[in-house]
CSV table of C-alpha atoms in Angstrom, one decimal:
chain,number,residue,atom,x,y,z
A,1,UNK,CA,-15.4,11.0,13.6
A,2,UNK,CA,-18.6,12.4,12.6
A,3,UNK,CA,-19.4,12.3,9.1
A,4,UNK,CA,-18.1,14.8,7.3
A,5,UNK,CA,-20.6,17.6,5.1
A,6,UNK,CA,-20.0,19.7,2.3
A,7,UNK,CA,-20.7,23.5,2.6
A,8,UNK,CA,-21.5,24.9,-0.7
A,9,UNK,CA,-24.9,24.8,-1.0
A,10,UNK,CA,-25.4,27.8,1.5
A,11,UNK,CA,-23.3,31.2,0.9
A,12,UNK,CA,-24.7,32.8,5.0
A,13,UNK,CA,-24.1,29.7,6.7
A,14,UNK,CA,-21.1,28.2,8.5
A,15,UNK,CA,-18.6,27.1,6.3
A,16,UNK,CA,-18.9,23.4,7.4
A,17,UNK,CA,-21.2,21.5,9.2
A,18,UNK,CA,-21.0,19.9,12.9
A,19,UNK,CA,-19.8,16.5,13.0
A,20,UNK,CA,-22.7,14.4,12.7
A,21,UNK,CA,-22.9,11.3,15.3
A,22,UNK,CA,-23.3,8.8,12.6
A,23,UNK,CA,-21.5,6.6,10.7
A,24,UNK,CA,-18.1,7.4,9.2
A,25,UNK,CA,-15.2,5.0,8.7
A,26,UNK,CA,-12.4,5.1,10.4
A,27,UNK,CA,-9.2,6.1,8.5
A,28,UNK,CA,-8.3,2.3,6.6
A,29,UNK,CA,-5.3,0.9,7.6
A,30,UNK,CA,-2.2,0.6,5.3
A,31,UNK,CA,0.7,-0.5,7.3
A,32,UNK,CA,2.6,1.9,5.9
A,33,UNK,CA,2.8,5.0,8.0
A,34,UNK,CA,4.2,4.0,11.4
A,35,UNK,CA,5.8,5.9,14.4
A,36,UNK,CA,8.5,7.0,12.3
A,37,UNK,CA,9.7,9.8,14.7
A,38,UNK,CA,9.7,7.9,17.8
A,39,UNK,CA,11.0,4.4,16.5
A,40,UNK,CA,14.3,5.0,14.5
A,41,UNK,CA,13.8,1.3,12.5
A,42,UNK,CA,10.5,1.8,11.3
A,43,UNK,CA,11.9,2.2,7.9
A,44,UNK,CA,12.2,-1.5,8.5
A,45,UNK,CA,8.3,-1.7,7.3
A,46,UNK,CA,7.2,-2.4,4.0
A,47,UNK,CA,4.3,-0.3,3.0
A,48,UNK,CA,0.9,-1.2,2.0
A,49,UNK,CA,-1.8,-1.9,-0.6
A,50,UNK,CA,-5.4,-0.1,0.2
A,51,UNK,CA,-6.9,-3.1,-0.2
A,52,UNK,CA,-8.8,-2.5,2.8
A,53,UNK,CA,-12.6,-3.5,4.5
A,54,UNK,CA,-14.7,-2.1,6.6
A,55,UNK,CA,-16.7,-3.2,9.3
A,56,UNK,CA,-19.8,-1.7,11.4
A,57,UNK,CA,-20.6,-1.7,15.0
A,58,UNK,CA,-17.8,-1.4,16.5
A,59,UNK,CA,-18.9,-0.1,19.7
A,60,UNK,CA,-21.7,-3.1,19.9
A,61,UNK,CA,-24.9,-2.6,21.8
A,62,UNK,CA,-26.2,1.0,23.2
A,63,UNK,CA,-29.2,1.7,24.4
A,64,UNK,CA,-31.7,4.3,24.5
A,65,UNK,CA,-30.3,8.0,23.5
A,66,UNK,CA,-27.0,7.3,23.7
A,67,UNK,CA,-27.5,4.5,21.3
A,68,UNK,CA,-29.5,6.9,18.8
A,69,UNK,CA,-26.2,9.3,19.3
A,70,UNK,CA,-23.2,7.4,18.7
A,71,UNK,CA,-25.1,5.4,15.3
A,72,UNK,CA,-22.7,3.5,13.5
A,73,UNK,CA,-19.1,3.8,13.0
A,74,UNK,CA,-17.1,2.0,10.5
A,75,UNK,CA,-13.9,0.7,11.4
A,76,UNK,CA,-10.5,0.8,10.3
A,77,UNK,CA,-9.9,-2.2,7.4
A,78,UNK,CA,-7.7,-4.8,6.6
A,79,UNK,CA,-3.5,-4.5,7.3
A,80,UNK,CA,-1.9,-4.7,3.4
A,81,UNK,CA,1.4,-6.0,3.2
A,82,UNK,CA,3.0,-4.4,0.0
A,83,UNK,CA,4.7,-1.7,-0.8
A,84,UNK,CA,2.9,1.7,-1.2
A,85,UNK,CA,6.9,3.5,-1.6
A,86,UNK,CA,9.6,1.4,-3.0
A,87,UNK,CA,11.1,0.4,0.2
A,88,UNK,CA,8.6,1.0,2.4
A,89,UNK,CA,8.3,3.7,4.2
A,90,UNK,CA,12.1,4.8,5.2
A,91,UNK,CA,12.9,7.5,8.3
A,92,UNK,CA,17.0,7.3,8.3
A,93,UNK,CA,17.8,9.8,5.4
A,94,UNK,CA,20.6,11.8,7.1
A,95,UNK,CA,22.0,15.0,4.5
A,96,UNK,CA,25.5,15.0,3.5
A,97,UNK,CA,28.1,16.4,6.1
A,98,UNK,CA,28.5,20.0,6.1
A,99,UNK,CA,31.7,20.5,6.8
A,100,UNK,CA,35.4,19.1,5.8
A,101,UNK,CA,35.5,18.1,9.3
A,102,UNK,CA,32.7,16.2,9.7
A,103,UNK,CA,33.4,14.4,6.2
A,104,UNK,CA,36.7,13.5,7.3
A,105,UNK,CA,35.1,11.9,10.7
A,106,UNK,CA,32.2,10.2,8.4
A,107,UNK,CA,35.2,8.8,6.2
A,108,UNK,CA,37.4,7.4,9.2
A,109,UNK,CA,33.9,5.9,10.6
A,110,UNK,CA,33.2,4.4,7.9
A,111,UNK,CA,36.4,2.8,7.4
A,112,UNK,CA,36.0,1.5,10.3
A,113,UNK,CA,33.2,-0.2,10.0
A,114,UNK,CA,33.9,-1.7,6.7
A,115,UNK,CA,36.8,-3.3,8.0
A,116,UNK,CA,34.8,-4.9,11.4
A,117,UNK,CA,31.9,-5.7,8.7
A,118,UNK,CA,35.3,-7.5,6.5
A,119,UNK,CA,36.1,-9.5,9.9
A,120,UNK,CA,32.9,-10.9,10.1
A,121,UNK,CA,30.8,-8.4,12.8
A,122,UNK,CA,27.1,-9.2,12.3
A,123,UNK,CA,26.4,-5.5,13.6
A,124,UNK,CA,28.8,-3.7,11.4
A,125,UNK,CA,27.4,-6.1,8.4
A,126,UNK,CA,24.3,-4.4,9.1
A,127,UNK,CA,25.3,-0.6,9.6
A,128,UNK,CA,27.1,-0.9,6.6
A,129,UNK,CA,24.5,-2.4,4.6
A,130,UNK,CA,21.9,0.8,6.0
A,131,UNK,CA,24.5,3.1,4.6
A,132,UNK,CA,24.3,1.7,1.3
A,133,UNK,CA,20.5,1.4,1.1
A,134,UNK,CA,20.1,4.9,2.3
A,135,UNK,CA,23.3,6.1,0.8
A,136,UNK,CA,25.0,7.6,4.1
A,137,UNK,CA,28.5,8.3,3.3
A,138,UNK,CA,28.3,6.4,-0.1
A,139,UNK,CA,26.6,5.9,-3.0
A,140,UNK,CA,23.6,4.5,-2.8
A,141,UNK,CA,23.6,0.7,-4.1
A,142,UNK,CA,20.4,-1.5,-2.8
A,143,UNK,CA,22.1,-4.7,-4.2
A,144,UNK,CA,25.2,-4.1,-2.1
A,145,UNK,CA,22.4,-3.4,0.4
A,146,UNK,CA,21.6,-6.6,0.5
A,147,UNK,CA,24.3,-8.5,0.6
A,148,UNK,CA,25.7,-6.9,3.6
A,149,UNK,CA,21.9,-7.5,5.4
A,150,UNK,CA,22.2,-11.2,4.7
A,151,UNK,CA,26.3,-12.0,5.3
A,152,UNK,CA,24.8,-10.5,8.9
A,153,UNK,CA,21.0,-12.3,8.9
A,154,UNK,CA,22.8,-15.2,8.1
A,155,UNK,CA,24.8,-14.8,11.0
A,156,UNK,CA,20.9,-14.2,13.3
A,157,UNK,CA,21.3,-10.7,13.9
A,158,UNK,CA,17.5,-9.5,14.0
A,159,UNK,CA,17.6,-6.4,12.6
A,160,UNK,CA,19.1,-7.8,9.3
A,161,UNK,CA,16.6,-10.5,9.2
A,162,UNK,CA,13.6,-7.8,9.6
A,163,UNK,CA,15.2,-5.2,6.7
A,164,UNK,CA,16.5,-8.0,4.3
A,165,UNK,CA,12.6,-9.3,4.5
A,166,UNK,CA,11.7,-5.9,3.2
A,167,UNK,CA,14.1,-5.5,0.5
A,168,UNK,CA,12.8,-9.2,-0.6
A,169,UNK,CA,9.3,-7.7,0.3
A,170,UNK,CA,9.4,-4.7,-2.4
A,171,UNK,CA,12.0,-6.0,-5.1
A,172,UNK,CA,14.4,-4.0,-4.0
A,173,UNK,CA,18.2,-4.7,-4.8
A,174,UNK,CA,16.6,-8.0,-4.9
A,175,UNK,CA,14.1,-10.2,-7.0
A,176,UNK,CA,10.9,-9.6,-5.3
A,177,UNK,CA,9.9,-12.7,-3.5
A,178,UNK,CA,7.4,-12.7,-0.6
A,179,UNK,CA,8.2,-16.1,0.2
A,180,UNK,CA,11.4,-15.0,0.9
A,181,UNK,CA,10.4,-11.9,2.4
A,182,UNK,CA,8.5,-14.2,4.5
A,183,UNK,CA,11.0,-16.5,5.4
A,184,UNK,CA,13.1,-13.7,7.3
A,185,UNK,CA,10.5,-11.8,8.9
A,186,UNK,CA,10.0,-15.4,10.7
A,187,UNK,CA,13.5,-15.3,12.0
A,188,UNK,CA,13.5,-12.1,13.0
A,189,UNK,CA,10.5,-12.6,14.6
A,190,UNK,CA,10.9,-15.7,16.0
A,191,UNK,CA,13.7,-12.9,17.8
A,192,UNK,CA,11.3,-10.5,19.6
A,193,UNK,CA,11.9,-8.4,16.8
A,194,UNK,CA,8.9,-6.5,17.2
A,195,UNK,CA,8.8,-4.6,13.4
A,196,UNK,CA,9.5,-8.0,11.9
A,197,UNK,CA,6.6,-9.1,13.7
A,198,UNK,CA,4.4,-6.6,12.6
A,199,UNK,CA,5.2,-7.3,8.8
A,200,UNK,CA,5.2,-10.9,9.3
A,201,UNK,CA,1.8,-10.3,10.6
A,202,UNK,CA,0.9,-8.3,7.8
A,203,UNK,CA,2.0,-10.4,5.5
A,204,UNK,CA,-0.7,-13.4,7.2
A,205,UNK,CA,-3.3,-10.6,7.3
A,206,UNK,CA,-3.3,-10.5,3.4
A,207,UNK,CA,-1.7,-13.8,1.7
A,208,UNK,CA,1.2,-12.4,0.7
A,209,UNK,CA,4.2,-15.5,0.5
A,210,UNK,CA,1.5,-17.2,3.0
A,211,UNK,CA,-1.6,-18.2,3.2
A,212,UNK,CA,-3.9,-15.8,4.8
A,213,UNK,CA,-4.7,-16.0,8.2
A,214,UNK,CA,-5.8,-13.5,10.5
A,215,UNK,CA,-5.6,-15.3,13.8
A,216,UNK,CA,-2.1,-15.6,13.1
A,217,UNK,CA,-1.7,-11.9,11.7
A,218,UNK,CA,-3.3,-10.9,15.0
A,219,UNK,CA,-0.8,-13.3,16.8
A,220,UNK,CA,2.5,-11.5,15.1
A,221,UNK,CA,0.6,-7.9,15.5
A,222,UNK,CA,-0.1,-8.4,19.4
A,223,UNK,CA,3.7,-9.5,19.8
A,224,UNK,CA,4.6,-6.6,17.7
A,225,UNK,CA,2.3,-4.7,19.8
A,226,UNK,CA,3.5,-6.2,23.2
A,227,UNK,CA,6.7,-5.4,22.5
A,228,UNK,CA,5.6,-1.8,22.0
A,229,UNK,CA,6.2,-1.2,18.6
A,230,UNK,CA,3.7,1.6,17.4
A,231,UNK,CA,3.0,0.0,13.3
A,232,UNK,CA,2.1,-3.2,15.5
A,233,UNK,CA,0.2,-1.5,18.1
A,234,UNK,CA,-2.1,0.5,15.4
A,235,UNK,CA,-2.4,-2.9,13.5
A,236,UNK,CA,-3.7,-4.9,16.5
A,237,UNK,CA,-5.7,-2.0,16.9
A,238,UNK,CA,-7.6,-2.5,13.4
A,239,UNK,CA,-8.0,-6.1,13.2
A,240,UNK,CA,-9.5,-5.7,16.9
A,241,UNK,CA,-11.9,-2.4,15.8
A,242,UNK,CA,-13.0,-4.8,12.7
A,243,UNK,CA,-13.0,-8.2,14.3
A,244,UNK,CA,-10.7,-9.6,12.0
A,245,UNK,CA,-9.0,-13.2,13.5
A,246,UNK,CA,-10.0,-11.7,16.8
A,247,UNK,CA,-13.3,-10.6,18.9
A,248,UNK,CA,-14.1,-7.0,17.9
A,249,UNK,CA,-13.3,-4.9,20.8
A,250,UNK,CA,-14.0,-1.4,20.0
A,251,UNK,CA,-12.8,-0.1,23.4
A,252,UNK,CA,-9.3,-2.3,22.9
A,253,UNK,CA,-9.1,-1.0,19.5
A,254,UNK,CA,-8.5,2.6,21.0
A,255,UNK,CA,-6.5,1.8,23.8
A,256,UNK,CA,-4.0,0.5,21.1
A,257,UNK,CA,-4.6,3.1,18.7
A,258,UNK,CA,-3.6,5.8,21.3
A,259,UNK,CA,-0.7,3.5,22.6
A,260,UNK,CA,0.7,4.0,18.7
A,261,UNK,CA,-0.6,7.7,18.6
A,262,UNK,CA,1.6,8.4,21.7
A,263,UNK,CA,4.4,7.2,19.3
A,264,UNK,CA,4.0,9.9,16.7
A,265,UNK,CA,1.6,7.7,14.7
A,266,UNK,CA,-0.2,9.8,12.2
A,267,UNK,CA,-3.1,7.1,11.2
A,268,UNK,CA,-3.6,5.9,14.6
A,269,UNK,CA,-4.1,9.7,15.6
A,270,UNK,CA,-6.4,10.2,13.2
A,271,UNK,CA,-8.5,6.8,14.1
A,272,UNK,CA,-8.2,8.1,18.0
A,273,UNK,CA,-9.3,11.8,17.1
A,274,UNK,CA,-12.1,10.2,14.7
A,275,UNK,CA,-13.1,7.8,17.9
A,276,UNK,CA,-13.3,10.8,20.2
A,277,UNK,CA,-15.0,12.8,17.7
A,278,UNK,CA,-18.1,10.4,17.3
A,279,UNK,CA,-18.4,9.2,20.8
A,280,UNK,CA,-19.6,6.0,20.0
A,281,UNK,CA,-17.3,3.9,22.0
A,282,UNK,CA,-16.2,6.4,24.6
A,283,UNK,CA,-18.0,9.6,25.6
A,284,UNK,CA,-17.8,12.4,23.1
A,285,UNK,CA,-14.8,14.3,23.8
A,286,UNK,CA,-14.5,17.1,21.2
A,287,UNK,CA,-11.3,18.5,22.7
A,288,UNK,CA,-9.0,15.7,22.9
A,289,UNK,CA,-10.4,14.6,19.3
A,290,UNK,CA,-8.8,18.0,18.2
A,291,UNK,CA,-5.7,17.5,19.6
A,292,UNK,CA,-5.0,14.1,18.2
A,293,UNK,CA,-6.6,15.2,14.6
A,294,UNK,CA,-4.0,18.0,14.8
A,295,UNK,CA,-1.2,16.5,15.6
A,296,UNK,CA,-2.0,13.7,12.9
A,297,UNK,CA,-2.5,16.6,10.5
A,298,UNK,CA,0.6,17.9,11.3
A,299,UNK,CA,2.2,15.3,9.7
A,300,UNK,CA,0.2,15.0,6.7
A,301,UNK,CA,-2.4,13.2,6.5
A,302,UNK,CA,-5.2,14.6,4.4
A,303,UNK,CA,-8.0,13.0,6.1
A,304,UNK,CA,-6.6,14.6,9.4
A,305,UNK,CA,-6.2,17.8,7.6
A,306,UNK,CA,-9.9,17.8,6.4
A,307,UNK,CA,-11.6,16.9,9.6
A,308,UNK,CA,-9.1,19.4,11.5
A,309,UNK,CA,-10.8,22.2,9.6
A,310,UNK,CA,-14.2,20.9,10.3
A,311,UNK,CA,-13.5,21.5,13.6
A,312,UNK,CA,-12.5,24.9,13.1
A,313,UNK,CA,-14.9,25.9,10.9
A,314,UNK,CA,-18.1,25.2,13.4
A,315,UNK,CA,-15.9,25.4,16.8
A,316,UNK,CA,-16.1,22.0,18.1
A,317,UNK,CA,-13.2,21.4,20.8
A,318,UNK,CA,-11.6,24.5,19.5
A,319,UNK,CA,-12.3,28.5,19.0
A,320,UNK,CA,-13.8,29.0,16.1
A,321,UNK,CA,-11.4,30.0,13.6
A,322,UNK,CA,-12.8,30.5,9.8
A,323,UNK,CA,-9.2,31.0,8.6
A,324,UNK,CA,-7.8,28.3,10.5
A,325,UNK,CA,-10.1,26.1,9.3
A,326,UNK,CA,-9.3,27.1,5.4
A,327,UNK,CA,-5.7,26.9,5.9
A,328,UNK,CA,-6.5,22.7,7.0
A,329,UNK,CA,-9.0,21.9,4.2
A,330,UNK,CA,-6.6,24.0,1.5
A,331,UNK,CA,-3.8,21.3,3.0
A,332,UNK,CA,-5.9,18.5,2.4
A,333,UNK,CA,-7.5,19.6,-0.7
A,334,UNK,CA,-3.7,20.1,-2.4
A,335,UNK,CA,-3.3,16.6,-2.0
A,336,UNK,CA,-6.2,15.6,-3.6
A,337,UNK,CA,-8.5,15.3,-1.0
A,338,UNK,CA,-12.2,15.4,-2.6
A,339,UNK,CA,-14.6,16.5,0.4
A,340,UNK,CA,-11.6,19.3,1.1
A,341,UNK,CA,-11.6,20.7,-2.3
A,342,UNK,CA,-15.4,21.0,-2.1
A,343,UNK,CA,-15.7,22.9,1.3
A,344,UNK,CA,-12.5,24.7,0.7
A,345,UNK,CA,-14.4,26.0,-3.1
A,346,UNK,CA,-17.5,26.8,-0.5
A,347,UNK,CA,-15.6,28.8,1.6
A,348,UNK,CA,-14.2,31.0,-1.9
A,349,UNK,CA,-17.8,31.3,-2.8
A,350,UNK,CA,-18.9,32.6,0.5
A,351,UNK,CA,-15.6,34.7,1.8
A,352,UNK,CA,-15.3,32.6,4.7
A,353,UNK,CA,-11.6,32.6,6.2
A,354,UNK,CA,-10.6,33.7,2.9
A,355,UNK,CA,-11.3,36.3,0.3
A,356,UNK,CA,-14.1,35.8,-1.7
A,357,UNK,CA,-12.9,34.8,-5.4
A,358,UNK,CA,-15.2,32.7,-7.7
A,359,UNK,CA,-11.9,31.8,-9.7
A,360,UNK,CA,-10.2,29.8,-7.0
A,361,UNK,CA,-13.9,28.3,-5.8
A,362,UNK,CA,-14.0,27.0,-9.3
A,363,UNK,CA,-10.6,26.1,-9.5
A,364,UNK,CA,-11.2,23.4,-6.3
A,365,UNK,CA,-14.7,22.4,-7.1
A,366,UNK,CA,-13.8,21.1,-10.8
A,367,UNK,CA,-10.9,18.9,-9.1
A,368,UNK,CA,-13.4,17.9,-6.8
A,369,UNK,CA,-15.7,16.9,-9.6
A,370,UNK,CA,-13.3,14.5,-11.2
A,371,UNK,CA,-13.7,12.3,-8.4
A,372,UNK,CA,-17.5,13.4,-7.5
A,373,UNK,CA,-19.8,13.6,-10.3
A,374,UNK,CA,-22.6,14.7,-7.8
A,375,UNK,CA,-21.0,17.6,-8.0
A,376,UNK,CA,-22.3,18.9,-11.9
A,377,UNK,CA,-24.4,20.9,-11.2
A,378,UNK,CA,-22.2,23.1,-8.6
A,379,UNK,CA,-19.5,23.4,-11.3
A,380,UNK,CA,-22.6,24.6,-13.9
A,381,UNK,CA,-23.6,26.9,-11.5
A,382,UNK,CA,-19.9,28.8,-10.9
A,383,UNK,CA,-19.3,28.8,-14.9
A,384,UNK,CA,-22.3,31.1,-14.9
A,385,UNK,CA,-20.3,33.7,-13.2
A,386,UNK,CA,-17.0,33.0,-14.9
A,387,UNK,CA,-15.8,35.2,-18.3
A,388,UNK,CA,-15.2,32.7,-20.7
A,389,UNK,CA,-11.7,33.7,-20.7
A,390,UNK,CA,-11.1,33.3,-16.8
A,391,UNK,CA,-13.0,29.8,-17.6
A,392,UNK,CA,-10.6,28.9,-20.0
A,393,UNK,CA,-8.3,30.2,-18.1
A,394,UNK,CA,-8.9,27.8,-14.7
A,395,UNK,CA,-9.8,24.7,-16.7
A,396,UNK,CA,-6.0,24.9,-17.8
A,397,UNK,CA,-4.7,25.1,-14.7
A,398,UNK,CA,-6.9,22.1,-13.1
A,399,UNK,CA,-5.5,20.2,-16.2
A,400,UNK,CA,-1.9,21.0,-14.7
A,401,UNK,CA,-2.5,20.4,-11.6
A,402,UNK,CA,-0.3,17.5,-9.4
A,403,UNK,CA,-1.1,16.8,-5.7
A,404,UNK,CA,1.1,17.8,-3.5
């Protein structure tokens, strides 16, 4: 997307400025946040490490004006392979019944399928195993976990394979051991299993129980990708957007990102909204770069949430809508998102979509600060108009204060 400004060196003026058509980074890629509502075994998916890259260029040669225009745009970095959340990230979390009835019928099923798991059923082996990683029906008990996944990966059932590789891939009822983690993603993979493909690929893409190679991370991710998995789709997607073990291919890049962002892919709908946004690759399209940045947001992610209220804020693919715009950025900024913070503080200085209160824009600019030391003379600047008491006061609070 366009590069993101502050706003809180002017009080009168919009309370954020129009996305520049200059360089600014896609969102990196992780690994870790995947088509989770669409795909019911992307918990399958170890998370990631942000050890990511970036690399320029993307969408190659312009010319003239519309080269000046689209600038430079930094794409998405390098796939990690380890575990951001202790088992990845996991979608099948079902409550516990509700009702005597329903227990009773979870009970019977479950007896059930211990006794065809008993006899020797690869596919019960496995349900049974989910239930006592997730704790459905039972207590939860990761090593029982994974004994169940590999009575029914030894047996070649795929889906074993794939989630036994992810317990071995984040320590998890098991001794962490990427070589082993490894090891089973292969056989899965070697199944058409397209998740196991994606975090076998991932596992090439950084040298994790491998040695690295991105040709044959790219290899997994476009089998993953073929096969229409939405984590392998967004991954082919970034190794494509930053040439990495394949030509860079800007315009590729988004077809998959949108392929996963179809899926319910938050990151790959924020890399397609951000694409849009720029008009570097494709022709500016403001509107559909709302939509995807919203529906990214929606689920959370911060640098979604931030951009989102960019957008509001100056009225670029949607109304104008100051309040809208400081409900995104305060979303972004409560989990610790710096540039949010800082325009949401602008907009408490200036009583832009929100009430004017020098408190609050002191409250969010000194969080900001922790991570932005540019930002000194700003924070000098409020304390003038604090009480010592109410500066006392906020400092406390900022020195309580979690993400969320």
């Amino acid at each position: 997307m366009a590069k993101e400004k502050t706003v809180a060196k002017a009080k009168s003026k919009s309370a954020a400025a129009a996305p520049a058509k200059s360089a600014q980074s896609v969102k990196k890629a992780t690994g870790a946040k995947t088509g989770q509502k669409s795909n019911p075994k992307a918990g399958a998916k170890p998370g990631a490490k942000s050890s990511a890259r970036t690399a320029s260029n993307a969408g190659g040669k312009k010319s003239g004006k519309a080269a000046r225009a689209a600038g430079t745009m930094a794409a998405g970095a390098a796939v990690g392979a380890a575990s951001a959340a202790p088992m990845g990230l996991e979608t099948w979390a079902p409550g516990p019944a509700s009702s005597k009835t329903s227990q009773a019928s979870n009970a019977k099923e479950l007896a059930a399928m211990r006794a065809e798991a008993e006899s020797g059923d690869a596919k019960a082996q496995y349900e049974l195993g989910s239930r006592y990683r997730f704790g459905q029906g039972v207590k939860q008990d990761l090593p029982l976990a994974a004994q169940w996944y590999r009575k029914s990966a030894d047996q070649g059932y795929a889906p074993a394979q794939s989630d036994l590789g992810v317990l071995y891939a984040n320590g998890r009822g098991v001794t962490q051991d990427e070589a082993q983690a490894v090891y089973w993603y292969q056989k899965a993979a070697a199944l058409g299993d397209g998740i196991a493909q994606n975090n076998l690929g991932l596992m090439y893409a950084e040298g994790r129980g491998v040695a690295k190679d991105e040709a044959q991370a790219v290899k997994w991710f476009e089998r993953s990708a073929q096969s229409g998995d939405a984590a392998g789709q967004y991954s082919l997607g970034v190794m494509q957007s930053s040439g990495r073990g394949t030509k860079e291919d800007g315009v590729a890049a988004l077809g998959w990102f949108e392929k996963a962002a179809e899926k319910g892919h938050a990151d790959a709908q924020y890399n397609a909204g951000m694409i849009y946004a720029v008009g570097a690759l494709v022709p500016q399209d403001l509107p559909r770069a709302a939509q995807w940045l919203e529906k990214s947001a929606t689920q959370g992610n911060a640098s979604a949430q931030s951009s989102l209220g960019f957008l509001y804020a100056n009225g670029q693919g949607v109304n104008k809508d100051a309040t809208l715009a400081a409900r995104w950025f305060e979303r972004a900024a409560k989990q610790g998102y710096t540039l949010a913070q800082t325009n949401l503080a602008a907009m408490y200085i200036s009583g832009q979509g929100v009430r004017k209160d020098v408190s609050k824009a002191y409250y969010w600019l000194l969080l900001a600060q922790a991570k932005d030391a540019s930002l000194q003379n700003r924070v000098e600047t409020l304390e003038q108009e604090l009480s010592p008491a109410d500066k006392v006061r906020v400092q406390r609070e900022v020195r309580n204060w979690k993400p969320s």
